[in-house]
Coordinates of C-alpha atoms in Angstrom, one line a residue:
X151 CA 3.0 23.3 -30.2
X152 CA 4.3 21.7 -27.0
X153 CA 7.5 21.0 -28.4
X154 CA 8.1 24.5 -29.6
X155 CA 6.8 25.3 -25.8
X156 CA 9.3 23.3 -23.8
X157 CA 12.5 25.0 -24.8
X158 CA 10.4 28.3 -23.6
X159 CA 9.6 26.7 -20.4
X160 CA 12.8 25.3 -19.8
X161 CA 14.9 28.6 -19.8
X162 CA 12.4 30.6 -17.2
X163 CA 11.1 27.7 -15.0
X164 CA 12.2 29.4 -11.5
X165 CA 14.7 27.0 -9.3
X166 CA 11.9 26.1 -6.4
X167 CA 13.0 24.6 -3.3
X168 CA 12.1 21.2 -2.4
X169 CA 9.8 22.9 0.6
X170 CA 8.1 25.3 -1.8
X171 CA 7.1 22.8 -4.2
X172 CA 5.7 20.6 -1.5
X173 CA 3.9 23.6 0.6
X174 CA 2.3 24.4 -2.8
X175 CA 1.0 21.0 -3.5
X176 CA -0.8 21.0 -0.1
X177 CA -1.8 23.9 -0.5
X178 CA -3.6 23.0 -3.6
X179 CA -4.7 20.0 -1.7
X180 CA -6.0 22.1 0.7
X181 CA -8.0 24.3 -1.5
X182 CA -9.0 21.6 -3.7
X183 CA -12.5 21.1 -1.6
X184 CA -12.8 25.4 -1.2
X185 CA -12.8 25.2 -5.1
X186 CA -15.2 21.9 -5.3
X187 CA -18.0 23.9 -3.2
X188 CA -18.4 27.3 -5.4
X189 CA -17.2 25.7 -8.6
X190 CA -18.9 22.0 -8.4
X191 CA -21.6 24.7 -6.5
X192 CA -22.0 21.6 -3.9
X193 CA -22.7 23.7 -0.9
X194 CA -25.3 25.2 -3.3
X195 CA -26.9 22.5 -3.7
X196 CA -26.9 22.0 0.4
X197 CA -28.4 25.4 0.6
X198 CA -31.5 24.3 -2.0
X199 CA -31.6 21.0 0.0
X200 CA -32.1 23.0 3.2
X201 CA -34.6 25.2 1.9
X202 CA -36.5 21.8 0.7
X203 CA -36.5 20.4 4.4
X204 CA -37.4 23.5 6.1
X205 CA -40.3 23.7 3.7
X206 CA -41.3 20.2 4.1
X207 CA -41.5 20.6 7.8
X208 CA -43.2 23.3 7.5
X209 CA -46.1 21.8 5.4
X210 CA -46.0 18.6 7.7
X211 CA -46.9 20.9 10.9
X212 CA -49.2 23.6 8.8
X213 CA -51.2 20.2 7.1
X214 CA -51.5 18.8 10.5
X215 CA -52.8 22.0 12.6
X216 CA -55.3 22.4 9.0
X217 CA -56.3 18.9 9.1
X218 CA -57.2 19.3 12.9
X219 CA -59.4 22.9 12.5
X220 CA -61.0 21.7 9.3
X221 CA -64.9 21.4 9.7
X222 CA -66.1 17.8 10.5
X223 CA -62.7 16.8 11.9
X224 CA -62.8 14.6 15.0
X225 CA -59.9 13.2 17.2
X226 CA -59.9 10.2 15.2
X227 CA -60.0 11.3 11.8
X228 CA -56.8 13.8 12.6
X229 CA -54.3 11.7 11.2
X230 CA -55.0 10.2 7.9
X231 CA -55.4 6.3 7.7
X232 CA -52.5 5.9 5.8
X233 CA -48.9 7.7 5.9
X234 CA -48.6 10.6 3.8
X235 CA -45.8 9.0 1.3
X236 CA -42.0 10.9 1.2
X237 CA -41.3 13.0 -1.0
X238 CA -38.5 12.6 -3.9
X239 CA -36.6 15.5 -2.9
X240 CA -34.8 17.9 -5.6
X241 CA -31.0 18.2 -6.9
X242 CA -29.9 20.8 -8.6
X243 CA -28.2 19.2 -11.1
X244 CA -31.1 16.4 -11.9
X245 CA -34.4 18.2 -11.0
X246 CA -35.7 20.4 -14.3
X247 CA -36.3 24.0 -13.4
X248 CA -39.7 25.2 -14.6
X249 CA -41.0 28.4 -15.8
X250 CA -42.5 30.6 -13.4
X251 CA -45.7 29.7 -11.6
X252 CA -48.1 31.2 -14.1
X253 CA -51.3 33.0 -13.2
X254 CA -54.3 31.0 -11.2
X255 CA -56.7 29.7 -14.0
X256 CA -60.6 30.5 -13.9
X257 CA -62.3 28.1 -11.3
X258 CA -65.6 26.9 -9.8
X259 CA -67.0 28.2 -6.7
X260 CA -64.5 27.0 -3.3
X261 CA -65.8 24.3 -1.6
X262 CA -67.8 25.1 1.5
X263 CA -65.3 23.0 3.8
X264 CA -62.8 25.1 2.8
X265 CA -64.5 28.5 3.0
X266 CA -65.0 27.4 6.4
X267 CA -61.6 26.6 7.7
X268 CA -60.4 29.5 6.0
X269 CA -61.1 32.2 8.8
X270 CA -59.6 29.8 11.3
X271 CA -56.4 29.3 9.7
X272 CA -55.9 32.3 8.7
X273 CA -53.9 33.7 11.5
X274 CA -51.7 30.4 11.9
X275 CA -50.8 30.8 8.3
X276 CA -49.9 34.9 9.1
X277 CA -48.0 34.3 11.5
X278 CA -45.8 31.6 9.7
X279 CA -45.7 33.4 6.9
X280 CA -44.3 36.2 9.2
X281 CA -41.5 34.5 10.7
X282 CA -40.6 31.6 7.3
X283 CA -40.7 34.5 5.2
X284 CA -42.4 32.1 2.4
X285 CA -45.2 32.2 0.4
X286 CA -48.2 30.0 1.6
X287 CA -51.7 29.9 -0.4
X288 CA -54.8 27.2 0.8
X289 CA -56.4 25.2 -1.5
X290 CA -59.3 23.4 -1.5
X291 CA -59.9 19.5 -2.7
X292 CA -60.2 20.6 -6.0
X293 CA -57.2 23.1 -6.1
X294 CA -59.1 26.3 -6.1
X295 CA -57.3 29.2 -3.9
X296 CA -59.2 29.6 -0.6
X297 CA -58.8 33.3 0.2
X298 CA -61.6 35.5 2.2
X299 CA -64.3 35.5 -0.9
X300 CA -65.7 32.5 -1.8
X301 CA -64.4 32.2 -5.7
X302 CA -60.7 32.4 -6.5
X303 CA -58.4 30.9 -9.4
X304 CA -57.4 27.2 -9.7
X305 CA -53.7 25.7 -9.1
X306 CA -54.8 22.1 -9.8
X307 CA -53.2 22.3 -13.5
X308 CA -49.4 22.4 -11.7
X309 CA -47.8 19.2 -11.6
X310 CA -47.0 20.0 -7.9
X311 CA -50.2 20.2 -6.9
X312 CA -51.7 17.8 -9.1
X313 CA -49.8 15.0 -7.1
X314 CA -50.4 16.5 -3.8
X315 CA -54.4 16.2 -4.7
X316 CA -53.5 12.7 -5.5
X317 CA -51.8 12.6 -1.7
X318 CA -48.5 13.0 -2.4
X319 CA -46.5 15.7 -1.1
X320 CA -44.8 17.3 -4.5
X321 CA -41.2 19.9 -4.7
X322 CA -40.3 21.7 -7.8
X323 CA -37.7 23.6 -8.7
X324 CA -39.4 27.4 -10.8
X325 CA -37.5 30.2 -12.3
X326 CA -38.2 33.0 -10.2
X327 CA -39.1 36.4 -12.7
X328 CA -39.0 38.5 -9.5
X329 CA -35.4 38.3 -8.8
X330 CA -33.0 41.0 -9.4
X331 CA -29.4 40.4 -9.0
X332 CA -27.7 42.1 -5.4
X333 CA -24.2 40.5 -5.3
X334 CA -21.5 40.9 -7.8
X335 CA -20.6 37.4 -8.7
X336 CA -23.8 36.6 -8.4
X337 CA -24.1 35.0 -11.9
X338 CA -22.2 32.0 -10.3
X339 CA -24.7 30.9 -8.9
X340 CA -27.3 28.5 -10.5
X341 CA -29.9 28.7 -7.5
X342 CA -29.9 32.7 -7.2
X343 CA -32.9 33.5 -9.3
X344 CA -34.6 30.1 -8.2
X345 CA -37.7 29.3 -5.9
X346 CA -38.9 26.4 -4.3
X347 CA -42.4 25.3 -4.6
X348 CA -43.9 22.9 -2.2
X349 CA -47.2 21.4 -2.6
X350 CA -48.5 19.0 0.7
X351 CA -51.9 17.3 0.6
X352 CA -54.2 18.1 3.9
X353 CA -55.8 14.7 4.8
X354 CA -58.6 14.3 6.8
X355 CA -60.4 10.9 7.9
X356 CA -58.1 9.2 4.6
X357 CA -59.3 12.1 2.2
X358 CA -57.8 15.1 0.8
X359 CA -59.5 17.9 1.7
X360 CA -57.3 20.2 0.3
X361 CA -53.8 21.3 -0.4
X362 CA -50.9 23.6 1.3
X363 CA -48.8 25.5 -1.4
X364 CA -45.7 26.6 -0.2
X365 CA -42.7 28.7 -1.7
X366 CA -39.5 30.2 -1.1
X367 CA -36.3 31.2 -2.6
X368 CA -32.9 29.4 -1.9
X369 CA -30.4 31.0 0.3
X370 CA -28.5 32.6 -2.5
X371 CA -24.6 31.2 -2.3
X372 CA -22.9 34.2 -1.5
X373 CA -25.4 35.1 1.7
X374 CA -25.2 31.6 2.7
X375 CA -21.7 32.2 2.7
X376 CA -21.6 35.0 4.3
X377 CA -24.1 33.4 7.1
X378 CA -22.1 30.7 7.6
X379 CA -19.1 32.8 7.9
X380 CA -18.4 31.7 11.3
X381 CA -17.8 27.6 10.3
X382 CA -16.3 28.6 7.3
X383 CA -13.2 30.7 8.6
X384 CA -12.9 27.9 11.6
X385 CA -12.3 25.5 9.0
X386 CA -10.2 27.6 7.0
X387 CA -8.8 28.1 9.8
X388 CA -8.1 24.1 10.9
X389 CA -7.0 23.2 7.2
X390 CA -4.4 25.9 7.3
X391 CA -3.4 24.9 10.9
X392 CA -3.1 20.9 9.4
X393 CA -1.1 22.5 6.5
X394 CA 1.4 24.5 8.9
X395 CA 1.9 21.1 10.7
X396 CA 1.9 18.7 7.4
X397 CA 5.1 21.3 6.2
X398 CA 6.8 20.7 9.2
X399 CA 6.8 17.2 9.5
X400 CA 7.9 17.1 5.9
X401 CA 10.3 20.1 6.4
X402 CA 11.5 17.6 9.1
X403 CA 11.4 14.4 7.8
X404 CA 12.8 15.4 4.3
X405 CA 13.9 18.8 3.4
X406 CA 16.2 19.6 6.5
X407 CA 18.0 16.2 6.2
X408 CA 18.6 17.0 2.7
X409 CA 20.2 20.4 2.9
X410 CA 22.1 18.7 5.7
X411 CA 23.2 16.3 3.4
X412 CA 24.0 18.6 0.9
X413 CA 26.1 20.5 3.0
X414 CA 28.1 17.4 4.2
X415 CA 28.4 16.7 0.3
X416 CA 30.3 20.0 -0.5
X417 CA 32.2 19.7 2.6
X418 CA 33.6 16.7 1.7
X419 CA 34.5 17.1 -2.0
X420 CA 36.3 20.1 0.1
X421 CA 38.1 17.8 2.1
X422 CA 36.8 19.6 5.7
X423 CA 34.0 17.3 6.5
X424 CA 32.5 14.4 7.4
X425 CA 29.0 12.5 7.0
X426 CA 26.5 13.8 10.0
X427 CA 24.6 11.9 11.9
X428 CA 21.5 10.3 10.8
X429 CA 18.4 12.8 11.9
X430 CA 15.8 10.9 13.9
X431 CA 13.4 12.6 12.4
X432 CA 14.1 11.8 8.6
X433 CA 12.1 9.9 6.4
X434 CA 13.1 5.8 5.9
X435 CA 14.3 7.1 2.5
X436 CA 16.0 9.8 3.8
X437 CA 18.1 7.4 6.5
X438 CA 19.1 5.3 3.7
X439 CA 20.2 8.2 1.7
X440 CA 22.5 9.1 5.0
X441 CA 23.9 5.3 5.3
X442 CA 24.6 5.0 1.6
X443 CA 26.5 8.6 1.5
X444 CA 28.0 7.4 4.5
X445 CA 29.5 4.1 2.5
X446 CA 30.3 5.9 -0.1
X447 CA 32.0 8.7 1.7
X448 CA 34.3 5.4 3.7
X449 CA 35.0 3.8 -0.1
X450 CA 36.2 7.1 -0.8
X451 CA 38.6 7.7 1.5
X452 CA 39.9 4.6 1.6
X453 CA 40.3 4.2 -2.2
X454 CA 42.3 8.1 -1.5
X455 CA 44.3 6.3 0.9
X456 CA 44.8 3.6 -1.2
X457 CA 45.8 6.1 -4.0
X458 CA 48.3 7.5 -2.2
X459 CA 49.8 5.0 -0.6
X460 CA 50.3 3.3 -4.0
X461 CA 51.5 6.1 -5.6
X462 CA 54.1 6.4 -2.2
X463 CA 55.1 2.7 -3.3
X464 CA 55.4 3.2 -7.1
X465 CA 57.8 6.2 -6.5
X466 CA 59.9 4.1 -4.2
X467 CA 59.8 0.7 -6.8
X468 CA 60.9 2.7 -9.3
X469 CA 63.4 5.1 -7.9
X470 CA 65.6 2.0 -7.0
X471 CA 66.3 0.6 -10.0
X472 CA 66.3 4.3 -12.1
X473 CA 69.3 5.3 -9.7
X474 CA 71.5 1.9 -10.4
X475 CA 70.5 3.0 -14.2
X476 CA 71.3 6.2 -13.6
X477 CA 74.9 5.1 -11.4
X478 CA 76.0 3.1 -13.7
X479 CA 75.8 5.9 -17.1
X480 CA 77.2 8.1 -14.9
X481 CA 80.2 5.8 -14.0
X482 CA 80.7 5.0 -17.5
X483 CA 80.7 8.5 -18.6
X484 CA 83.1 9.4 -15.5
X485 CA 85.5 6.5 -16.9
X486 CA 85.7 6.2 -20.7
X487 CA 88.8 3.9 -20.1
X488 CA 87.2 1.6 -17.8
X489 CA 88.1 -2.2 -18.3
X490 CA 85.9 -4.3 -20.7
X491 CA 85.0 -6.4 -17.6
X492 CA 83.7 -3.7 -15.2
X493 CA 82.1 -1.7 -18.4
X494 CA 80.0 -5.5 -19.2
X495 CA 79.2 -5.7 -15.2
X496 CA 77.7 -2.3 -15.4
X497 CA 75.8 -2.5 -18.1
X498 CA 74.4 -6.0 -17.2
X499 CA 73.8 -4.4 -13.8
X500 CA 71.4 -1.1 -16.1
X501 CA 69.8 -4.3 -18.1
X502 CA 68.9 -6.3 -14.9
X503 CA 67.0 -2.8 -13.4
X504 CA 65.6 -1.8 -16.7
X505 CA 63.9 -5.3 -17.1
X506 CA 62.6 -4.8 -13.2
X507 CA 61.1 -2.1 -14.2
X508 CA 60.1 -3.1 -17.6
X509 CA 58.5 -6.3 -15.0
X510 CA 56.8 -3.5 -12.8
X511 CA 55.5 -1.2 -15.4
X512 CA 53.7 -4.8 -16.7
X513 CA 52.2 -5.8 -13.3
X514 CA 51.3 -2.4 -13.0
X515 CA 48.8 -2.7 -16.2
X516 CA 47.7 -6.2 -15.3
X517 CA 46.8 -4.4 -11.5
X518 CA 44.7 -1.4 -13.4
X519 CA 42.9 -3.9 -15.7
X520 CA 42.1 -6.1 -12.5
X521 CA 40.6 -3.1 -10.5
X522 CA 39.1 -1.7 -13.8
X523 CA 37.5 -4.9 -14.5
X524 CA 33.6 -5.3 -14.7
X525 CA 31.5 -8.2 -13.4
X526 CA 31.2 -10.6 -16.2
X527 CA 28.2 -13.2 -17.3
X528 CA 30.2 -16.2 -17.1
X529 CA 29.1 -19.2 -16.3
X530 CA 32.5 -21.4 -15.8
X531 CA 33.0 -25.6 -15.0
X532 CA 36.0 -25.0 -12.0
X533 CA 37.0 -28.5 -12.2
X534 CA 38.6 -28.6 -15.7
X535 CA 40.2 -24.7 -14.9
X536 CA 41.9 -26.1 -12.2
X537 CA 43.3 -29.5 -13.5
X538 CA 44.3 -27.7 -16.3
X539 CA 46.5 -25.3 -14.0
X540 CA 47.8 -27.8 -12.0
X541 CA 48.7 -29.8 -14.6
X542 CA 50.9 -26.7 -16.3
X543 CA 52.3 -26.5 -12.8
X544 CA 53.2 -29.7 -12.1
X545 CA 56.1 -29.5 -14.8
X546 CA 57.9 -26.7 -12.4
X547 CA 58.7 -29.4 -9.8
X548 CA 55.6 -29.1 -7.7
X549 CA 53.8 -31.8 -7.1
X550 CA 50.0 -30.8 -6.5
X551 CA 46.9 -33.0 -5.8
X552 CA 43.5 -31.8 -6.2
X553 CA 40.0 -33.2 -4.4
X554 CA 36.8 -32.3 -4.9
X555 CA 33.9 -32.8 -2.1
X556 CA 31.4 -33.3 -4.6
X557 CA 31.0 -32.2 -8.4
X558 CA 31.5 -28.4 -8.4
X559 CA 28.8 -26.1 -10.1
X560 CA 29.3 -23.6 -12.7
X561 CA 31.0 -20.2 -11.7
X562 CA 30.4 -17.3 -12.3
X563 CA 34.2 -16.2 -12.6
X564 CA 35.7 -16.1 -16.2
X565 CA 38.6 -19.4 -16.6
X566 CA 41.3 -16.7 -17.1
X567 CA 40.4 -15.4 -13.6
X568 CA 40.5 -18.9 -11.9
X569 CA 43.8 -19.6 -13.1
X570 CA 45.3 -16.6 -12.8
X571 CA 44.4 -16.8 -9.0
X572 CA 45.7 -20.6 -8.7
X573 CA 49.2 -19.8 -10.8
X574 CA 49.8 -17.1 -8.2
X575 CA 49.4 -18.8 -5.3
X576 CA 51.7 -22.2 -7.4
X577 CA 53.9 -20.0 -8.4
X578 CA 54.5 -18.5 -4.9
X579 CA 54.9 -21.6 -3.3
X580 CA 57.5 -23.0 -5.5
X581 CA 59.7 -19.7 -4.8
X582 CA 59.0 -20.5 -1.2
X583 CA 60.6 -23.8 -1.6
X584 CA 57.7 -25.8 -1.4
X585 CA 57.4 -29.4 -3.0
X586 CA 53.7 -30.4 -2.7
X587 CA 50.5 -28.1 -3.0
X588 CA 47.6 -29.7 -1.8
X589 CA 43.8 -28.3 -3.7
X590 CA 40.5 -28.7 -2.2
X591 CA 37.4 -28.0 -3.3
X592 CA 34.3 -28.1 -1.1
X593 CA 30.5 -27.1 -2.2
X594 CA 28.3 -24.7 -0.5
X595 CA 26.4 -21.4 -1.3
X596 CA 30.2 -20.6 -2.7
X597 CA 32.4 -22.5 -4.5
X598 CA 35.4 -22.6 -2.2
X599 CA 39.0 -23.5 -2.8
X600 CA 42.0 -24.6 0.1
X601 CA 45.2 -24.2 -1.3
X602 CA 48.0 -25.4 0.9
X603 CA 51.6 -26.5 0.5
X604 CA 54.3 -27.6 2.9
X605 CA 56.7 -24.7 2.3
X606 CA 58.6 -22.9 5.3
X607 CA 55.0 -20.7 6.2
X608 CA 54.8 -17.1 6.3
X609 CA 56.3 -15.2 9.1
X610 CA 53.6 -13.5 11.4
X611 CA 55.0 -9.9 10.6
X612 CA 54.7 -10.6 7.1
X613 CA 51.3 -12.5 7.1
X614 CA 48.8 -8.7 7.7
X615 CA 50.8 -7.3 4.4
X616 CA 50.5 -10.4 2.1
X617 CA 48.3 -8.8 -0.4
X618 CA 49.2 -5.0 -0.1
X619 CA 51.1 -4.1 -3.5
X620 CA 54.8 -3.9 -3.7
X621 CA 54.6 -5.9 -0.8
X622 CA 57.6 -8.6 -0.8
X623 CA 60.6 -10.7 0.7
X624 CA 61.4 -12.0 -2.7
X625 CA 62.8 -8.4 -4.0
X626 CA 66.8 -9.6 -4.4
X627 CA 65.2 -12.5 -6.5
X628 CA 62.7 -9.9 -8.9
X629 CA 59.3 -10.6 -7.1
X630 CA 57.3 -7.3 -7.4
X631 CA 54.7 -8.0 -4.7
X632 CA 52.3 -7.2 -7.0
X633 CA 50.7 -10.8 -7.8
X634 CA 48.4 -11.3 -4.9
X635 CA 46.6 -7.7 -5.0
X636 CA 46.4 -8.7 -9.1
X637 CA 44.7 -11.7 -7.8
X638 CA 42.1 -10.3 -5.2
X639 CA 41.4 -7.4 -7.4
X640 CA 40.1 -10.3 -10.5
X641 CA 38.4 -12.1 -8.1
X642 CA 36.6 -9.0 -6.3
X643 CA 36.0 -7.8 -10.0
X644 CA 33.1 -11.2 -9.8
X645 CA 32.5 -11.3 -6.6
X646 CA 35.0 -13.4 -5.4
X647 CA 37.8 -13.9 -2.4
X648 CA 40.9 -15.1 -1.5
X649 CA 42.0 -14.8 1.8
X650 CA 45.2 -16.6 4.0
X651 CA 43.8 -18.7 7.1
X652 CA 45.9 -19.5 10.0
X653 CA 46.4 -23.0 9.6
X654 CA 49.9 -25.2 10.6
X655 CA 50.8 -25.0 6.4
X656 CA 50.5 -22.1 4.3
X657 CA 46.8 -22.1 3.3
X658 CA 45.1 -19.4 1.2
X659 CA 41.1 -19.9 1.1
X660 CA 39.5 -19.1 -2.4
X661 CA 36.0 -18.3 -3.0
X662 CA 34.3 -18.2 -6.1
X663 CA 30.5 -17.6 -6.7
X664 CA 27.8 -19.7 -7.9
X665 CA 26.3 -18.6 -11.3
X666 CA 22.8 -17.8 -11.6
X667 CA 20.6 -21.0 -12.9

């Protein structure tokens, strides 16, 4: 079913703005704890809790003013010899709710104590009852109901008072059959047809002399609520404030930079713009983002310049030897009867340019392979690679001596790579007129390579365009200029160099990388 869902979802999910979707994720963040009190009915609870404490106190103060009007109470025997114990407390998702408080069962005369203190307490229990609004009822040591007669029905079967007879204060949780729904929604609410039943022992000289039945109803949700409207809408008010100021920071440190961004991105695939400055105000991410576009956008144009400027020098390689092709057909066609001798010259001259170009169009390749080329896994010995090209060297009249430092490493440059690199550099050498190359290999976080000979050196005009294609002062003899860019571009392929130092010889500086262990 979810499968047959997600092409659905797919073709109408709306396209939502990087701000919307996070202003709607802390927005649900923000209503998260809104939902958790009516839903997980935790402020609910609080109200129940409330009632409980109010309740409590109230016993505490109505058991002590009892205890001290009771008949045969002195100043001593006021407080009870040992602390009234704490009650549990209830939770409305642990403590059972009982049934309604049923009907007073038949009981024996009240105890004279109690018929008493009855007239005496009778106006502090009015007037409490007045202002708390809850339902208080006397009891006497054995839990019969003190009122203005002297018989009156028995509590002492409820487990409330039961304990509180025993001297411990006892809250229960009844159902309460009175209740009639006022709100609406009030079926949400768990505690709405609830009351809360407090029994507290009345202690006199270490003895329960009776017992102080309290009850009320809860604060139902929606009146508490409403009550508490006040603190509610200030912290509304403070979680939407903290929201408005959340979605600027991130509208700040994320969203603006990247419509920037964007922006920069279309205007330069235009060709009109350029990368903007880093905002101070962006995320780390975000400042990354801006550096890397920025390197990217710099390879870019310099590979376009590049581009160009090679396509500049191709056109001009090959336009050269095309018009002596193209000069001498015309000639020939011009003169049918032209001698054998100046017919051969011609037509040696059309070979000679054809195989230039044939040369090129094969450099060419071998250029687009090296800048094509992907890092490879090799793991290569460079000391064999390079007696082995030396060795194929030395039979074109160069002498060349290699020294290593120390034993080299492996490589991580394929062989082909290595000696394509050296037979460039030998091979340019012996065209400069050099007899003796000179190799040395030294050992450090790179494997690195001096190559130096005792030709005539490179002219300090020439020396800054060594390794930019076409490049040449060999032209009249076929160079193409196109053997040291081959060269940097393999190398740069693994993550090597070669580089010309200023040095009294010609001396070209090759650096190849250490394979992984």
């Amino acid at each position: 079913m979810i499968a047959a869902l997600r092409p659905w979802v797919r073709r109408h999910w709306p396209r939502l703005r990087l701000r919307t979707i996070l202003f709607a994720t802390l927005f649900l963040v923000a209503a998260l704890p809104g939902f958790g009190a009516v839903f997980l009915r935790v402020y609910e609870n609080t109200l129940v809790r409330q009632t409980e404490a109010e309740l409590v106190a109230q016993g505490a103060a109505l058991a002590a003013a009892t205890a001290a009007q009771w008949p045969g109470a002195t100043g001593g025997a006021l407080y009870p010899r040992q602390p009234v114990p704490p009650d549990d407390g209830v939770d409305l998702s642990l403590t059972p709710i009982l049934p309604e408080r049923p009907a007073p069962a038949r009981a024996q005369a009240v105890a004279p104590d109690a018929v008493a203190a009855a007239p005496r307490l009778a106006p502090i229990l009015r007037a409490t009852r007045m202002t708390t609004l809850a339902g208080i009822r006397l009891l006497d040591a054995r839990g019969t109901i003190v009122g203005t007669g002297a018989t009156g029905g028995s509590y002492a079967a409820l487990p409330e008072v039961a304990a509180a007879l025993h001297g411990r204060p006892q809250t229960v949780l009844r159902r309460n059959g009175a209740y009639r729904a006022v709100y609406r929604f009030e079926w949400l609410s768990r505690a709405a047809a609830i009351r809360v039943h407090h029994a507290r022992p009345i202690v006199v000289g270490g003895r329960v002399v009776g017992v102080l039945l309290l009850s009320r109803s809860a604060r139902a949700l929606f009146r508490g609520l409403y009550e508490d409207r006040g603190k509610i809408a200030i912290g509304i008010a403070a979680i939407f404030a903290l929201l408005v100021v959340l979605s600027g920071v991130i509208s700040r440190g994320v969203t603006r930079p990247i419509e920037r961004l964007g922006q920069a991105t279309r205007a330069v695939a235009s060709g009109r713009g350029s990368v903007p400055e880093v905002p101070p105000t962006a995320a780390v991410e975000i400042q990354g983002l801006y550096a890397d576009f920025a390197a990217m956008t710099a390879a870019i144009d310099h590979r376009s310049r590049y581009l160009r400027d090679f396509a500049y020098a191709v056109s001009h390689e090959f336009k050269t030897p095309l018009a002596g092709i193209r000069g001498a057909i015309e000639l020939m066609q011009d003169h049918p009867d032209m001698a054998a001798a100046d017919r051969r010259r011609f037509l040696a001259n059309a070979d000679a340019d054809a195989g230039r170009l044939a040369l090129l169009v094969t450099r060419l390749l071998e250029l687009a392979r090296a800048d094509m080329a992907a890092p490879a896994d090799d793991a290569t010995d460079p000391a064999p690679v390079v007696a082995r090209t030396a060795d194929a060297w030395r039979g074109e009249g160069l002498a060349i001596a290699v020294t290593w430092a120390a034993t080299p490493p492996p490589v991580a440059l394929p062989a082909a790579t290595i000696e394509t690199a050296l037979a460039t550099l030998f091979d340019n050498a012996r065209q400069a007129g050099a007899g003796r190359v000179q190799v040395t290999g030294t050992i450090g976080a790179a494997v690195v390579l001096h190559v130096a000979d005792d030709g005539p050196g490179i002219a300090p005009a020439d020396a800054a365009r060594l390794f930019e294609p076409f490049f040449t002062t060999r032209r009249a003899e076929g160079g193409t200029g196109l053997g040291l860019s081959i060269a940097r571009s393999l190398l740069e392929a693994g993550g090597g160099t070669i580089d010309r130092v200023a040095a009294p010889a010609t001396t070209f500086v090759v650096t190849l990388p250490r394979a992984a262990d």
